[in-house]
PDB file of C-alpha atoms and ligand atoms in Angstrom:
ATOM      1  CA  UNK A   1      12.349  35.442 -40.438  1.00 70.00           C
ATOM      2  CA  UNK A   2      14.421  32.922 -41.787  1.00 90.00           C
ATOM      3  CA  UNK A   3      14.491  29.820 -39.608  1.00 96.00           C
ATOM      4  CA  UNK A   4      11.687  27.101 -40.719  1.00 98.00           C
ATOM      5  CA  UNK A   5      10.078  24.420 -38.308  1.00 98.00           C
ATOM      6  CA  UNK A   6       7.487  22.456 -38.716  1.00 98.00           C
ATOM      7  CA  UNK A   7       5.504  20.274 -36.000  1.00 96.00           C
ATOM      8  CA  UNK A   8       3.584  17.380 -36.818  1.00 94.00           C
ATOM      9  CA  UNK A   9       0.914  16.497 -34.254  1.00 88.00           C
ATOM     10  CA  UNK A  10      -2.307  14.835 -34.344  1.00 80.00           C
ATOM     11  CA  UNK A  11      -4.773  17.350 -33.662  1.00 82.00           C
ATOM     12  CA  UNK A  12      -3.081  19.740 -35.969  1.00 89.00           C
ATOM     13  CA  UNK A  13       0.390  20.238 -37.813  1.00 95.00           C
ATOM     14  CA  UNK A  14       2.191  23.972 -36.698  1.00 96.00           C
ATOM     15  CA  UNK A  15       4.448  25.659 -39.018  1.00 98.00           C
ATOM     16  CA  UNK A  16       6.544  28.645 -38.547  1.00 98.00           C
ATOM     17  CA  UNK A  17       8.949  30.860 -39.092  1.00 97.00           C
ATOM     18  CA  UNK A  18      11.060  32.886 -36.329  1.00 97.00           C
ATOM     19  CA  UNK A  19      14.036  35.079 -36.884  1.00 96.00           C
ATOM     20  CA  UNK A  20      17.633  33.927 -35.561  1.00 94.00           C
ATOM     21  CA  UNK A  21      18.017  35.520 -32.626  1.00 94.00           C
ATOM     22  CA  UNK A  22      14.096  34.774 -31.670  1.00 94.00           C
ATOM     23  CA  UNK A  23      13.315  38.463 -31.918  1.00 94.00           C
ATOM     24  CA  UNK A  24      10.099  37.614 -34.054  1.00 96.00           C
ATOM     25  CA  UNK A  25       7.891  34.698 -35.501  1.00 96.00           C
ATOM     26  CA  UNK A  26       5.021  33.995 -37.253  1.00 97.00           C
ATOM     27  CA  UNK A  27       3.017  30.821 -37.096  1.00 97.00           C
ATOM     28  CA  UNK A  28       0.014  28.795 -38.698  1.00 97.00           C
ATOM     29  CA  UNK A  29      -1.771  25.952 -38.303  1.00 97.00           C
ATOM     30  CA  UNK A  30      -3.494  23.130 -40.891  1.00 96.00           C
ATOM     31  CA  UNK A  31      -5.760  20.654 -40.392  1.00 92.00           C
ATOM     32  CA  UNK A  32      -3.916  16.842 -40.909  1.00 87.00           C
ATOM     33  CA  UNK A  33      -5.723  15.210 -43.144  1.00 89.00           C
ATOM     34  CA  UNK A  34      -4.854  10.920 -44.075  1.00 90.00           C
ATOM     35  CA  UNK A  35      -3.824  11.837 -47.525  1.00 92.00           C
ATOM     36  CA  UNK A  36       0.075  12.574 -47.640  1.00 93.00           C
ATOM     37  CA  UNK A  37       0.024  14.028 -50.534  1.00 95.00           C
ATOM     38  CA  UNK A  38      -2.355  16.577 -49.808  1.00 95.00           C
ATOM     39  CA  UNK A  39      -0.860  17.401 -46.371  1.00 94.00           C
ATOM     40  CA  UNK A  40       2.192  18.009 -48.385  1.00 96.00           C
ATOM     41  CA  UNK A  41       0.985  20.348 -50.594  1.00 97.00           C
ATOM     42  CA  UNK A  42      -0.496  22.636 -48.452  1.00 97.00           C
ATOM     43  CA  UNK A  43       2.532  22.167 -45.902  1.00 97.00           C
ATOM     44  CA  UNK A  44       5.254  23.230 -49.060  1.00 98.00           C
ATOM     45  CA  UNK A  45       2.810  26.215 -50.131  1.00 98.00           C
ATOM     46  CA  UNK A  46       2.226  27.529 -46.255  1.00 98.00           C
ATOM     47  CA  UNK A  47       5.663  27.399 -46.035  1.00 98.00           C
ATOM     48  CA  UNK A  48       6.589  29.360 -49.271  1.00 97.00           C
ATOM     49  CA  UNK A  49       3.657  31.896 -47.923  1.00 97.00           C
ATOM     50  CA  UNK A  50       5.827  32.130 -45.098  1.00 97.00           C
ATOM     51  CA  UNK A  51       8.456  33.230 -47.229  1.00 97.00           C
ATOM     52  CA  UNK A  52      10.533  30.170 -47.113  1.00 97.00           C
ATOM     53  CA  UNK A  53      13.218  30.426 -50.358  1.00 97.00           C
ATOM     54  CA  UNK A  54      15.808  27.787 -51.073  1.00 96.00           C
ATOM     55  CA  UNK A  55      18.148  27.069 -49.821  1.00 94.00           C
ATOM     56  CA  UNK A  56      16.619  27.771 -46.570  1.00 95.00           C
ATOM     57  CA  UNK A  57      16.945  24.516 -44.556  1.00 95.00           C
ATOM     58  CA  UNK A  58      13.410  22.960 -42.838  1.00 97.00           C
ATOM     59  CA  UNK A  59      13.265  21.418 -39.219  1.00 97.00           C
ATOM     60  CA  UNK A  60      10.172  18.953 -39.149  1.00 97.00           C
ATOM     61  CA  UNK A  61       8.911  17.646 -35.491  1.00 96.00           C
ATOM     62  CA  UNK A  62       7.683  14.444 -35.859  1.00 93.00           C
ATOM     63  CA  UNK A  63       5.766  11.452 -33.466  1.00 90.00           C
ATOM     64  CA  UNK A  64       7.289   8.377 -33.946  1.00 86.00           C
ATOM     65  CA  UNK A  65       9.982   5.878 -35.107  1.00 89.00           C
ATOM     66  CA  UNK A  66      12.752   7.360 -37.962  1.00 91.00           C
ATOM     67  CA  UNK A  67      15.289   7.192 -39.824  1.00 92.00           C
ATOM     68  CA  UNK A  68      16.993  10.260 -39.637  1.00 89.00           C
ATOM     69  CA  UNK A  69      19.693  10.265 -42.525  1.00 89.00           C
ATOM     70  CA  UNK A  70      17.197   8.864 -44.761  1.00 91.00           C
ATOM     71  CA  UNK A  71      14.470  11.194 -43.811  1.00 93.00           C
ATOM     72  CA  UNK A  72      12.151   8.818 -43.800  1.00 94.00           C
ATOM     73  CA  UNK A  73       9.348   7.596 -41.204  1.00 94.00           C
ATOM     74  CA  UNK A  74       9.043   4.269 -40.165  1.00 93.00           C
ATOM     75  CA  UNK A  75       7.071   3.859 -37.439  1.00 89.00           C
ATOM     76  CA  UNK A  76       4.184   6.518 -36.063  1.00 86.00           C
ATOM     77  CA  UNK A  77       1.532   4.468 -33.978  1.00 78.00           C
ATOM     78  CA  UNK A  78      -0.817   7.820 -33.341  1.00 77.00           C
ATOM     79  CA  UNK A  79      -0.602   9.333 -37.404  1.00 86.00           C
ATOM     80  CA  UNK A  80      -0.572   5.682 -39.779  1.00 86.00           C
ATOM     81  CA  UNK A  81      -0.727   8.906 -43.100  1.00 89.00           C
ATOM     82  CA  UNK A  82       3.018   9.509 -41.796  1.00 91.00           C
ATOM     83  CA  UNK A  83       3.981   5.522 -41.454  1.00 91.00           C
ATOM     84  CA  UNK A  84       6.623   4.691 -44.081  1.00 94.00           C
ATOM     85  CA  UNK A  85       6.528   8.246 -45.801  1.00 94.00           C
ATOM     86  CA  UNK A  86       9.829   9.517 -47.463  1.00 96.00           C
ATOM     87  CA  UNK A  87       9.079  12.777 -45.665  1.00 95.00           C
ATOM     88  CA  UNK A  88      12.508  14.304 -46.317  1.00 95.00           C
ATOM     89  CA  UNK A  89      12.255  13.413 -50.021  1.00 96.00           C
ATOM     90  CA  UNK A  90       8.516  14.482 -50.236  1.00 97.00           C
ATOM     91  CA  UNK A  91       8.848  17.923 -48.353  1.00 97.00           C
ATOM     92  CA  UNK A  92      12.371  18.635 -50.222  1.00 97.00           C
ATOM     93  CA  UNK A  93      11.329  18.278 -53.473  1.00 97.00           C
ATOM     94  CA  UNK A  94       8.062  20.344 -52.928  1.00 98.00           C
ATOM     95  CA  UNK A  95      10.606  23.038 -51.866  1.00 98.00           C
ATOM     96  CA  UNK A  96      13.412  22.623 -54.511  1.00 97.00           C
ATOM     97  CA  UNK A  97      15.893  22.242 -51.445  1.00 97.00           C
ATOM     98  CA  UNK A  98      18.430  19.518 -50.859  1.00 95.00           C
ATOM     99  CA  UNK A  99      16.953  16.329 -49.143  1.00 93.00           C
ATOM    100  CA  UNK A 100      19.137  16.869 -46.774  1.00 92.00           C
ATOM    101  CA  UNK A 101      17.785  20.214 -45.743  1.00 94.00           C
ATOM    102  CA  UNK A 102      14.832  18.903 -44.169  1.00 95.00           C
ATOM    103  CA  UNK A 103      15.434  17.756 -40.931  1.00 95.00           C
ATOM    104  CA  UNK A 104      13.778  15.551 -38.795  1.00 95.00           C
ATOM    105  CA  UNK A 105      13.484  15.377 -35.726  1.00 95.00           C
ATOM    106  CA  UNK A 106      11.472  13.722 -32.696  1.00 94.00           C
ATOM    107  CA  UNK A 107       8.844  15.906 -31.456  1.00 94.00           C
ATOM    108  CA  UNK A 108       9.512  15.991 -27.750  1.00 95.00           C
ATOM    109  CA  UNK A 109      13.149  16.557 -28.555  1.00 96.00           C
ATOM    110  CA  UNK A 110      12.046  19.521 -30.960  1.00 97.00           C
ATOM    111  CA  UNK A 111       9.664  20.865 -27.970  1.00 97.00           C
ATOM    112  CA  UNK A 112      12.701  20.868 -25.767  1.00 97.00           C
ATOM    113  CA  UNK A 113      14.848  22.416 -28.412  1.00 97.00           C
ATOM    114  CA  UNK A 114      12.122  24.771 -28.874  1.00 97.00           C
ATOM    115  CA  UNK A 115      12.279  25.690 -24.531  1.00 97.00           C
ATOM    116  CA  UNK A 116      16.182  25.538 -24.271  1.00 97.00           C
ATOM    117  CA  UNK A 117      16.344  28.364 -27.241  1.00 96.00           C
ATOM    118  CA  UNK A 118      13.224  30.445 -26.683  1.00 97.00           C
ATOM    119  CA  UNK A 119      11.144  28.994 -23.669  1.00 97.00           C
ATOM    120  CA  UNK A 120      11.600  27.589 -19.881  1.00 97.00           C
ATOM    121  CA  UNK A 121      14.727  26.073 -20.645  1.00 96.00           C
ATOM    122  CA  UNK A 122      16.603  29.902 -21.311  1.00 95.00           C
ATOM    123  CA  UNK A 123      18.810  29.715 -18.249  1.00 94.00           C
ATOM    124  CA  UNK A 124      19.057  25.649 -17.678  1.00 95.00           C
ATOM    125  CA  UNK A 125      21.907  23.534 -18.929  1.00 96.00           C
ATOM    126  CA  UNK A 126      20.128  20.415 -17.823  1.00 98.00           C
ATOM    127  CA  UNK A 127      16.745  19.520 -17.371  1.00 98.00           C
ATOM    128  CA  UNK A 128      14.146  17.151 -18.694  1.00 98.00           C
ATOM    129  CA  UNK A 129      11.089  17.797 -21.196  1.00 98.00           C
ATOM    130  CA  UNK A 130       8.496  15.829 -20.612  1.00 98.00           C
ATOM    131  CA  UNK A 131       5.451  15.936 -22.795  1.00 96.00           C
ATOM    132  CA  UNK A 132       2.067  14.543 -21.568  1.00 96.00           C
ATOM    133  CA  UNK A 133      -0.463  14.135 -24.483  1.00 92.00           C
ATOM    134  CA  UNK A 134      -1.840  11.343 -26.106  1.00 88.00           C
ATOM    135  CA  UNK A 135       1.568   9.131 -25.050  1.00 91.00           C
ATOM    136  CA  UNK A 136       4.351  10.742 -22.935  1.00 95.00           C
ATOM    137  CA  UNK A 137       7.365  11.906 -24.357  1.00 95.00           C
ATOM    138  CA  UNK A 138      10.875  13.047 -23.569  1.00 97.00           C
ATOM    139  CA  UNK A 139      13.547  15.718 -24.828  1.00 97.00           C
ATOM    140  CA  UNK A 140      17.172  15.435 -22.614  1.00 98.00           C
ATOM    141  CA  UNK A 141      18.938  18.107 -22.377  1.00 98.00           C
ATOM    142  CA  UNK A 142      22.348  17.733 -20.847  1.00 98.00           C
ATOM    143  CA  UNK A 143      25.160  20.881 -20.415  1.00 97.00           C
ATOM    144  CA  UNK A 144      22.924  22.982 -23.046  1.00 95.00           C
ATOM    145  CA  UNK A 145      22.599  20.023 -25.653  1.00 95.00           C
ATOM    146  CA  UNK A 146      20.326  18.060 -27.004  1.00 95.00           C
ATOM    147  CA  UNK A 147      20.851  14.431 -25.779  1.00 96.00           C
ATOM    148  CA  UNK A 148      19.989  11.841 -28.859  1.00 93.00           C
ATOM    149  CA  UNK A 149      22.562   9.080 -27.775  1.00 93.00           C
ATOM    150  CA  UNK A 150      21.837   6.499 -30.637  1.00 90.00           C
ATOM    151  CA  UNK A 151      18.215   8.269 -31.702  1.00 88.00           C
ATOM    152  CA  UNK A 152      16.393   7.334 -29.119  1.00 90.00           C
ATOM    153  CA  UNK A 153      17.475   8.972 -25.847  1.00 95.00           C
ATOM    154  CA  UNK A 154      15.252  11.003 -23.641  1.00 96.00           C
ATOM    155  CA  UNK A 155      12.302   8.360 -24.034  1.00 95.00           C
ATOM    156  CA  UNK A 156      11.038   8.984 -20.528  1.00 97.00           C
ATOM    157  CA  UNK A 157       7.580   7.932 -21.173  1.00 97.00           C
ATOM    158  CA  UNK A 158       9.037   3.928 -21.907  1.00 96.00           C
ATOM    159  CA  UNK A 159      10.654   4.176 -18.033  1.00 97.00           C
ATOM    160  CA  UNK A 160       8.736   0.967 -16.372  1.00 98.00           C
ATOM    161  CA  UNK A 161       7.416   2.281 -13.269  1.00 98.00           C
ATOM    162  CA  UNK A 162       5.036  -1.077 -13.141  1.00 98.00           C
ATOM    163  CA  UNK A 163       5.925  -4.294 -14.520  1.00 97.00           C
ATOM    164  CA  UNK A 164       2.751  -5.613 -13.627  1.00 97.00           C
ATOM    165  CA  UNK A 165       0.885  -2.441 -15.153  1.00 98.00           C
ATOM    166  CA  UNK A 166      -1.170  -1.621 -18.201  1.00 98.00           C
ATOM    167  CA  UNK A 167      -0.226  -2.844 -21.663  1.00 97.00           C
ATOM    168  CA  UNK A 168       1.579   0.222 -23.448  1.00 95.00           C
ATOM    169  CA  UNK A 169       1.983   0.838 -26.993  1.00 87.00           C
ATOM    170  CA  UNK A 170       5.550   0.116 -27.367  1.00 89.00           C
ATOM    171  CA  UNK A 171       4.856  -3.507 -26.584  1.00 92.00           C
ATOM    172  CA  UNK A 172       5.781  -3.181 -23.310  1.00 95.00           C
ATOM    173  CA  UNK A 173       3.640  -2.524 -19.703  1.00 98.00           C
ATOM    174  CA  UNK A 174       3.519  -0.380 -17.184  1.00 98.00           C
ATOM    175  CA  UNK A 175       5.703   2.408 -18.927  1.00 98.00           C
ATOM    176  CA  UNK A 176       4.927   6.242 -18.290  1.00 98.00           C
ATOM    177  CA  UNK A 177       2.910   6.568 -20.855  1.00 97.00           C
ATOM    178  CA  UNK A 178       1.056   3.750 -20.095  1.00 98.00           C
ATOM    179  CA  UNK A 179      -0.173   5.113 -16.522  1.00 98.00           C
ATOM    180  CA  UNK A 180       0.490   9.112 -17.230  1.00 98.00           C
ATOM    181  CA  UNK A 181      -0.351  10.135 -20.275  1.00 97.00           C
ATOM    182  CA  UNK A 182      -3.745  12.214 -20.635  1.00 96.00           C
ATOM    183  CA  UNK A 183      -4.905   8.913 -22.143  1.00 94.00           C
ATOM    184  CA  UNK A 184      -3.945   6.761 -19.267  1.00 97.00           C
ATOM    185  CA  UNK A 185      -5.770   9.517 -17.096  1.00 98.00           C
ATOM    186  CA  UNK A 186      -8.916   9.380 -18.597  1.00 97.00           C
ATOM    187  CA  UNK A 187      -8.774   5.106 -18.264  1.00 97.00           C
ATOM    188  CA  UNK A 188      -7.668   5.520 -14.910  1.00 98.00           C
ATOM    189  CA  UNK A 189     -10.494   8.584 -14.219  1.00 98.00           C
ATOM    190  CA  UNK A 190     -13.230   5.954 -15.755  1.00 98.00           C
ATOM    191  CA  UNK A 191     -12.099   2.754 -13.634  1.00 97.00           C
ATOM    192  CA  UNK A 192     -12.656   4.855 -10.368  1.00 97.00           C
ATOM    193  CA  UNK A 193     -15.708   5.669 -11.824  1.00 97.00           C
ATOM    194  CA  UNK A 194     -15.345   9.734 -12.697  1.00 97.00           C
ATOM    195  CA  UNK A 195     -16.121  11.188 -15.986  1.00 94.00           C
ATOM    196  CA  UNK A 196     -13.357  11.123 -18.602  1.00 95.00           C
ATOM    197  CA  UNK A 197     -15.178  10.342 -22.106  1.00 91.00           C
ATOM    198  CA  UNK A 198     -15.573  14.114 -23.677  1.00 92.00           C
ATOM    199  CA  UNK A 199     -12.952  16.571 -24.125  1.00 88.00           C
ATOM    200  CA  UNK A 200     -12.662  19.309 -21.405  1.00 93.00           C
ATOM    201  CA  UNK A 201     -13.451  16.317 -19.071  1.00 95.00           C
ATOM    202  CA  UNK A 202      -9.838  15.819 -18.138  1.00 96.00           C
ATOM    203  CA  UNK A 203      -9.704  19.913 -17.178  1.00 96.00           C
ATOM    204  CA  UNK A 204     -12.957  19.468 -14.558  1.00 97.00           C
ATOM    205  CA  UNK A 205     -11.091  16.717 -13.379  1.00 98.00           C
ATOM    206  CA  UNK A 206      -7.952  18.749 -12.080  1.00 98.00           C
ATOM    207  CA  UNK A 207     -10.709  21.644 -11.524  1.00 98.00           C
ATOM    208  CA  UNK A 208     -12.116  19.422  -8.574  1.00 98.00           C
ATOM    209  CA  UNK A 209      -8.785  18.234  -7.424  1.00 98.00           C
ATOM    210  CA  UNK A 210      -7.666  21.785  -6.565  1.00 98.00           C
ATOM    211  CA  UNK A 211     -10.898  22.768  -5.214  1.00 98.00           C
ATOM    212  CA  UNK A 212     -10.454  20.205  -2.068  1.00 97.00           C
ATOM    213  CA  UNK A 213     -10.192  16.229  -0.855  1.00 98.00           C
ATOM    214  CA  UNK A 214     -11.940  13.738  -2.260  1.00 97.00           C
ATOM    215  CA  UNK A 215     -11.593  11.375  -5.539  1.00 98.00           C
ATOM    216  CA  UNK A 216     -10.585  13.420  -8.328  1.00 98.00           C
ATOM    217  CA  UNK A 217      -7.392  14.558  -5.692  1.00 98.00           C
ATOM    218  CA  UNK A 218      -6.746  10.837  -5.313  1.00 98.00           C
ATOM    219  CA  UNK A 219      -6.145  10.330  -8.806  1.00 98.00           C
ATOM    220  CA  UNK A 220      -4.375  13.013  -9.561  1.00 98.00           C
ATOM    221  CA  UNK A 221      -1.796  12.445  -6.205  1.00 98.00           C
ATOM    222  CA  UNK A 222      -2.120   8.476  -7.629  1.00 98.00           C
ATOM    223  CA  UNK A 223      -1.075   9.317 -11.208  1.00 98.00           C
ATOM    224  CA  UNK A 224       1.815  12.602  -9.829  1.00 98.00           C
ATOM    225  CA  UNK A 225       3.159   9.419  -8.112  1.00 98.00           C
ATOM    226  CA  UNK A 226       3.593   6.968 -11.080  1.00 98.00           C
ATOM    227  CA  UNK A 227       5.117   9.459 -13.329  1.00 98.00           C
ATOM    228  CA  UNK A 228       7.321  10.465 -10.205  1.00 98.00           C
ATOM    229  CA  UNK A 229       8.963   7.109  -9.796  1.00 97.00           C
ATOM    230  CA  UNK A 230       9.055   7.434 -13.630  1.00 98.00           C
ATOM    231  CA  UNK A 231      11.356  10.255 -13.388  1.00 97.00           C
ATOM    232  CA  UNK A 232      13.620   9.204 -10.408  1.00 96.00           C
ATOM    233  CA  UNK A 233      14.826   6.849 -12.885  1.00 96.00           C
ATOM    234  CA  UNK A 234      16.231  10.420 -14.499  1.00 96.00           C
ATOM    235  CA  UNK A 235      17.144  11.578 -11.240  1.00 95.00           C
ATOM    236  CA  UNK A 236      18.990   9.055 -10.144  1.00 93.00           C
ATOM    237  CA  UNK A 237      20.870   8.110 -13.808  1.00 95.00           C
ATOM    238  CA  UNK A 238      21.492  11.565 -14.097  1.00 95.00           C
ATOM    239  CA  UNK A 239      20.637  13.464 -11.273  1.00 94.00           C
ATOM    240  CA  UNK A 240      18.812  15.929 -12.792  1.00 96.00           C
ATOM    241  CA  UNK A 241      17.181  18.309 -10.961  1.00 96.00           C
ATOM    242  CA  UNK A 242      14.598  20.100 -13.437  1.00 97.00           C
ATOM    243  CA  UNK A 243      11.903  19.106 -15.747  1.00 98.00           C
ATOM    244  CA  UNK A 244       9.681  21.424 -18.094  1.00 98.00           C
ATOM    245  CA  UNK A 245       5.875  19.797 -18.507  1.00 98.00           C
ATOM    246  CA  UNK A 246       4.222  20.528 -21.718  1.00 96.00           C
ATOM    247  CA  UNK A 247       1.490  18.749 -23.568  1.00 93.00           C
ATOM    248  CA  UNK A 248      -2.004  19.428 -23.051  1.00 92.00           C
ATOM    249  CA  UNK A 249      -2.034  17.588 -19.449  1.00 96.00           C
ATOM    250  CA  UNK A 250       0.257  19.252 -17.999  1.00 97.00           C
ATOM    251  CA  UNK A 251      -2.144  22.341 -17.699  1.00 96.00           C
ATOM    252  CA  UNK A 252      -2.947  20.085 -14.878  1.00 98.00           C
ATOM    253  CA  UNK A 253       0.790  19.922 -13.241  1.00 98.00           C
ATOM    254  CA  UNK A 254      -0.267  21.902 -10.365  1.00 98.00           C
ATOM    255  CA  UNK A 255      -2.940  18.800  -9.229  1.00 98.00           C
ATOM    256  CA  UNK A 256       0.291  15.986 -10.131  1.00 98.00           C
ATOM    257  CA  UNK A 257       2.972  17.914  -8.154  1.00 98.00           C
ATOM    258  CA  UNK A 258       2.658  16.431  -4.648  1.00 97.00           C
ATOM    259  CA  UNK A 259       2.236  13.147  -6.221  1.00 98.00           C
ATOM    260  CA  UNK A 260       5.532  13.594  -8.875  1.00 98.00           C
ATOM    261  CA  UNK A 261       7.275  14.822  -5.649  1.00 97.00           C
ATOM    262  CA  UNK A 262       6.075  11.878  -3.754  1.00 96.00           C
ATOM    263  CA  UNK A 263       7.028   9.564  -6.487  1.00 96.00           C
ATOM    264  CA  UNK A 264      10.315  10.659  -6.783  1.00 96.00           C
ATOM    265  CA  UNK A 265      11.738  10.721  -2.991  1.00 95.00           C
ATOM    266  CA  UNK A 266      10.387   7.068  -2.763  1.00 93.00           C
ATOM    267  CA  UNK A 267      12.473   5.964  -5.830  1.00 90.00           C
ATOM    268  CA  UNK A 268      15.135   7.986  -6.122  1.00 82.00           C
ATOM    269  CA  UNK A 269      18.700   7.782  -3.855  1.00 81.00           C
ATOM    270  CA  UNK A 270      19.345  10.610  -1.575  1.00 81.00           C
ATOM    271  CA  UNK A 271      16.981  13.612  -0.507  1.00 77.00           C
ATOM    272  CA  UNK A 272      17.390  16.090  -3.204  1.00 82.00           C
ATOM    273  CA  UNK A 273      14.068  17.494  -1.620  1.00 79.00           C
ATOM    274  CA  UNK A 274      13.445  21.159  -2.887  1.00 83.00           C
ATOM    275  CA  UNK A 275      16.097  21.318  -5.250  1.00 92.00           C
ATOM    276  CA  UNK A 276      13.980  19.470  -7.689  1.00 96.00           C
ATOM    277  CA  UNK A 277      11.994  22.114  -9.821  1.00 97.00           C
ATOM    278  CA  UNK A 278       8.934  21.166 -11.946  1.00 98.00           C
ATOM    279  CA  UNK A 279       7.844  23.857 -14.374  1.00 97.00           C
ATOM    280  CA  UNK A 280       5.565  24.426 -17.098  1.00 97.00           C
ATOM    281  CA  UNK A 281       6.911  24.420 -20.457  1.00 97.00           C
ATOM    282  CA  UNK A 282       6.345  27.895 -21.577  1.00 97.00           C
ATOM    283  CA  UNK A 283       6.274  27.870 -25.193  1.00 96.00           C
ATOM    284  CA  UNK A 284       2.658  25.771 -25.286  1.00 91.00           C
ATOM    285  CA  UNK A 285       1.944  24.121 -28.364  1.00 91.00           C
ATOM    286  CA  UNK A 286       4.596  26.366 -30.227  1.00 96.00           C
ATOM    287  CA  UNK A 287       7.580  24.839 -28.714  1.00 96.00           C
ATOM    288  CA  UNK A 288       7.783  21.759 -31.197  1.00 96.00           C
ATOM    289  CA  UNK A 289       8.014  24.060 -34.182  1.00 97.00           C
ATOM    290  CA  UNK A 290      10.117  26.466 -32.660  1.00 97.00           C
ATOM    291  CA  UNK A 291      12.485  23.635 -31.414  1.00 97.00           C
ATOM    292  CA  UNK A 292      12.220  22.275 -34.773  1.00 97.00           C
ATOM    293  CA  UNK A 293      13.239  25.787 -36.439  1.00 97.00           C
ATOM    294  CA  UNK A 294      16.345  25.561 -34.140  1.00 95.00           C
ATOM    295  CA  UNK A 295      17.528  22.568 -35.991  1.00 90.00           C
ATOM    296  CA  UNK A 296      18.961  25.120 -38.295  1.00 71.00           C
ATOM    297  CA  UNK A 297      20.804  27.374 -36.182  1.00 76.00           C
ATOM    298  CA  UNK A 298      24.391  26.909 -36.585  1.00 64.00           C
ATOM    299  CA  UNK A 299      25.583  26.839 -32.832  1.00 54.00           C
ATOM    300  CA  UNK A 300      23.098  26.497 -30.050  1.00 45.00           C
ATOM    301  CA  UNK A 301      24.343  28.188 -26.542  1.00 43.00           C
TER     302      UNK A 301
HETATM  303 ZN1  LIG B 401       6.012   1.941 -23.328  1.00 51.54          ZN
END
């Protein structure tokens, strides 16, 4: 095992290592915690218990604003412990490696790193990853590449579906994110008056829309559509013709599929009908580490 990722979510921060050709891996999980320093610590020695030896190189998955060279974070809106942290610096010297053998990278992209080398993606060239959590993000892959066009490419969950819509945290309203995230579900489940407060909430939710008509289907055909006409912006930019789901919502996919498909013909140009395919990602949680690990490989195919 000599490939090195590292995912840093909210709910927990994945670490791994996986052999080169993806024959093996072994993973583990810590608790975040808002001191850096700590986090840091135990991150370095979990790695090194891993068996990570310099000069072995170090993806890290990250949510937020960064710069990459400089391997530093500047903005995170969901983890403020990351905001402003010299990660690269921090992680690097815990490891004795170069700084610039830590790598960051954005966490949807490293998911759909992850699914191109190990996961759904195996046999695509081009498709979409499209994360639905606590925001919506986005990983473009285009000919079997990652797609980072300045930095920021792939940043489906910013698409405007409605100008009009709910404030979103980039500043902006009506993005994605804004009206299909597993966030924007839960506001949405509460203002048509269904329960949404306690976890496991959102999973009865998308229980009762596959059991039959009635509200909870609504919502879930009402919130397939938004992030439908989200992606026919893809589809019609790019016409792309697969996207990979992952993210703790998209255990709901099934319930949002009419509604995505929906979405989608009414936005985008020309009837591309069956020919679009909307899968689950198939790496779960593990695909931002793995992705993140693949940051190291020399050529990706
Ligand atoms: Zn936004």
């Amino acid at each position: 095992l000599r490939l090195f990722g590292v995912d840093v979510g909210g709910s927990a921060i994945k670490l791994g290592a996986v052999a080169p050709d993806g024959s093996a891996r072994e993973e583990r999980a810590l608790a975040p915690s808002p001191d850096a320093a700590l986090v840091l610590d135990a991150l370095a020695s979990a790695l090194r218990e891993l068996g990570h030896r310099p000069p072995a190189p170090v993806g890290v998955g990250l949510p937020g604003l960064f710069d990459r060279r400089a391997g530093r974070v500047l903005a995170s809106p969901n983890l403020p412990w990351l905001e402003g942290l010299a990660i690269g610096d921090e992680l690097s010297g815990r490891l004795a490696l170069e700084p610039a053998s830590v790598r960051l990278e954005n966490d949807a992209n490293a998911a759909a790193l992850g699914e191109l080398w190990l996961g759904a993606g195996r046999d695509a060239r081009d498709f979409l990853l499209v994360t639905l959590g606590t925001g919506v993000g986005g990983g473009l892959v285009l000919g079997g590449e990652l797609v980072l066009g300045a930095g920021l490419a792939g940043e489906i969950g910013h698409v405007v579906v409605d100008p009009e819509g709910p404030p979103c945290g980039c500043g902006g309203r009506g993005c994605v994110e804004a009206l299909a995230s597993a966030s924007a579900a839960r506001r949405r489940a509460l203002a048509a008056g269904l329960p949404a407060e306690r976890p496991g909430d959102l999973e009865l939710l998308a229980e009762r829309a596959r059991a039959g008509p009635g509200p909870e289907r609504e919502l879930a055909r009402a919130i397939g559509a938004d992030l439908g006409r989200g992606l026919a912006a893809a589809v019609a930019l790019l016409d792309l013709r697969r996207f990979l789901f992952g993210g703790g919502f998209s255990a709901a996919l099934d319930t949002l599929e009419a509604g995505i498909r929906q979405g989608i013909a009414e936005r985008a140009y020309g009837d591309r009908g069956s020919s679009i395919r909307l899968e689950r990602a198939l790496l779960g949680a593990s695909a931002g580490w793995i992705g993140a690990a693949a940051i190291g490989l020399p050529t990706r195919t």
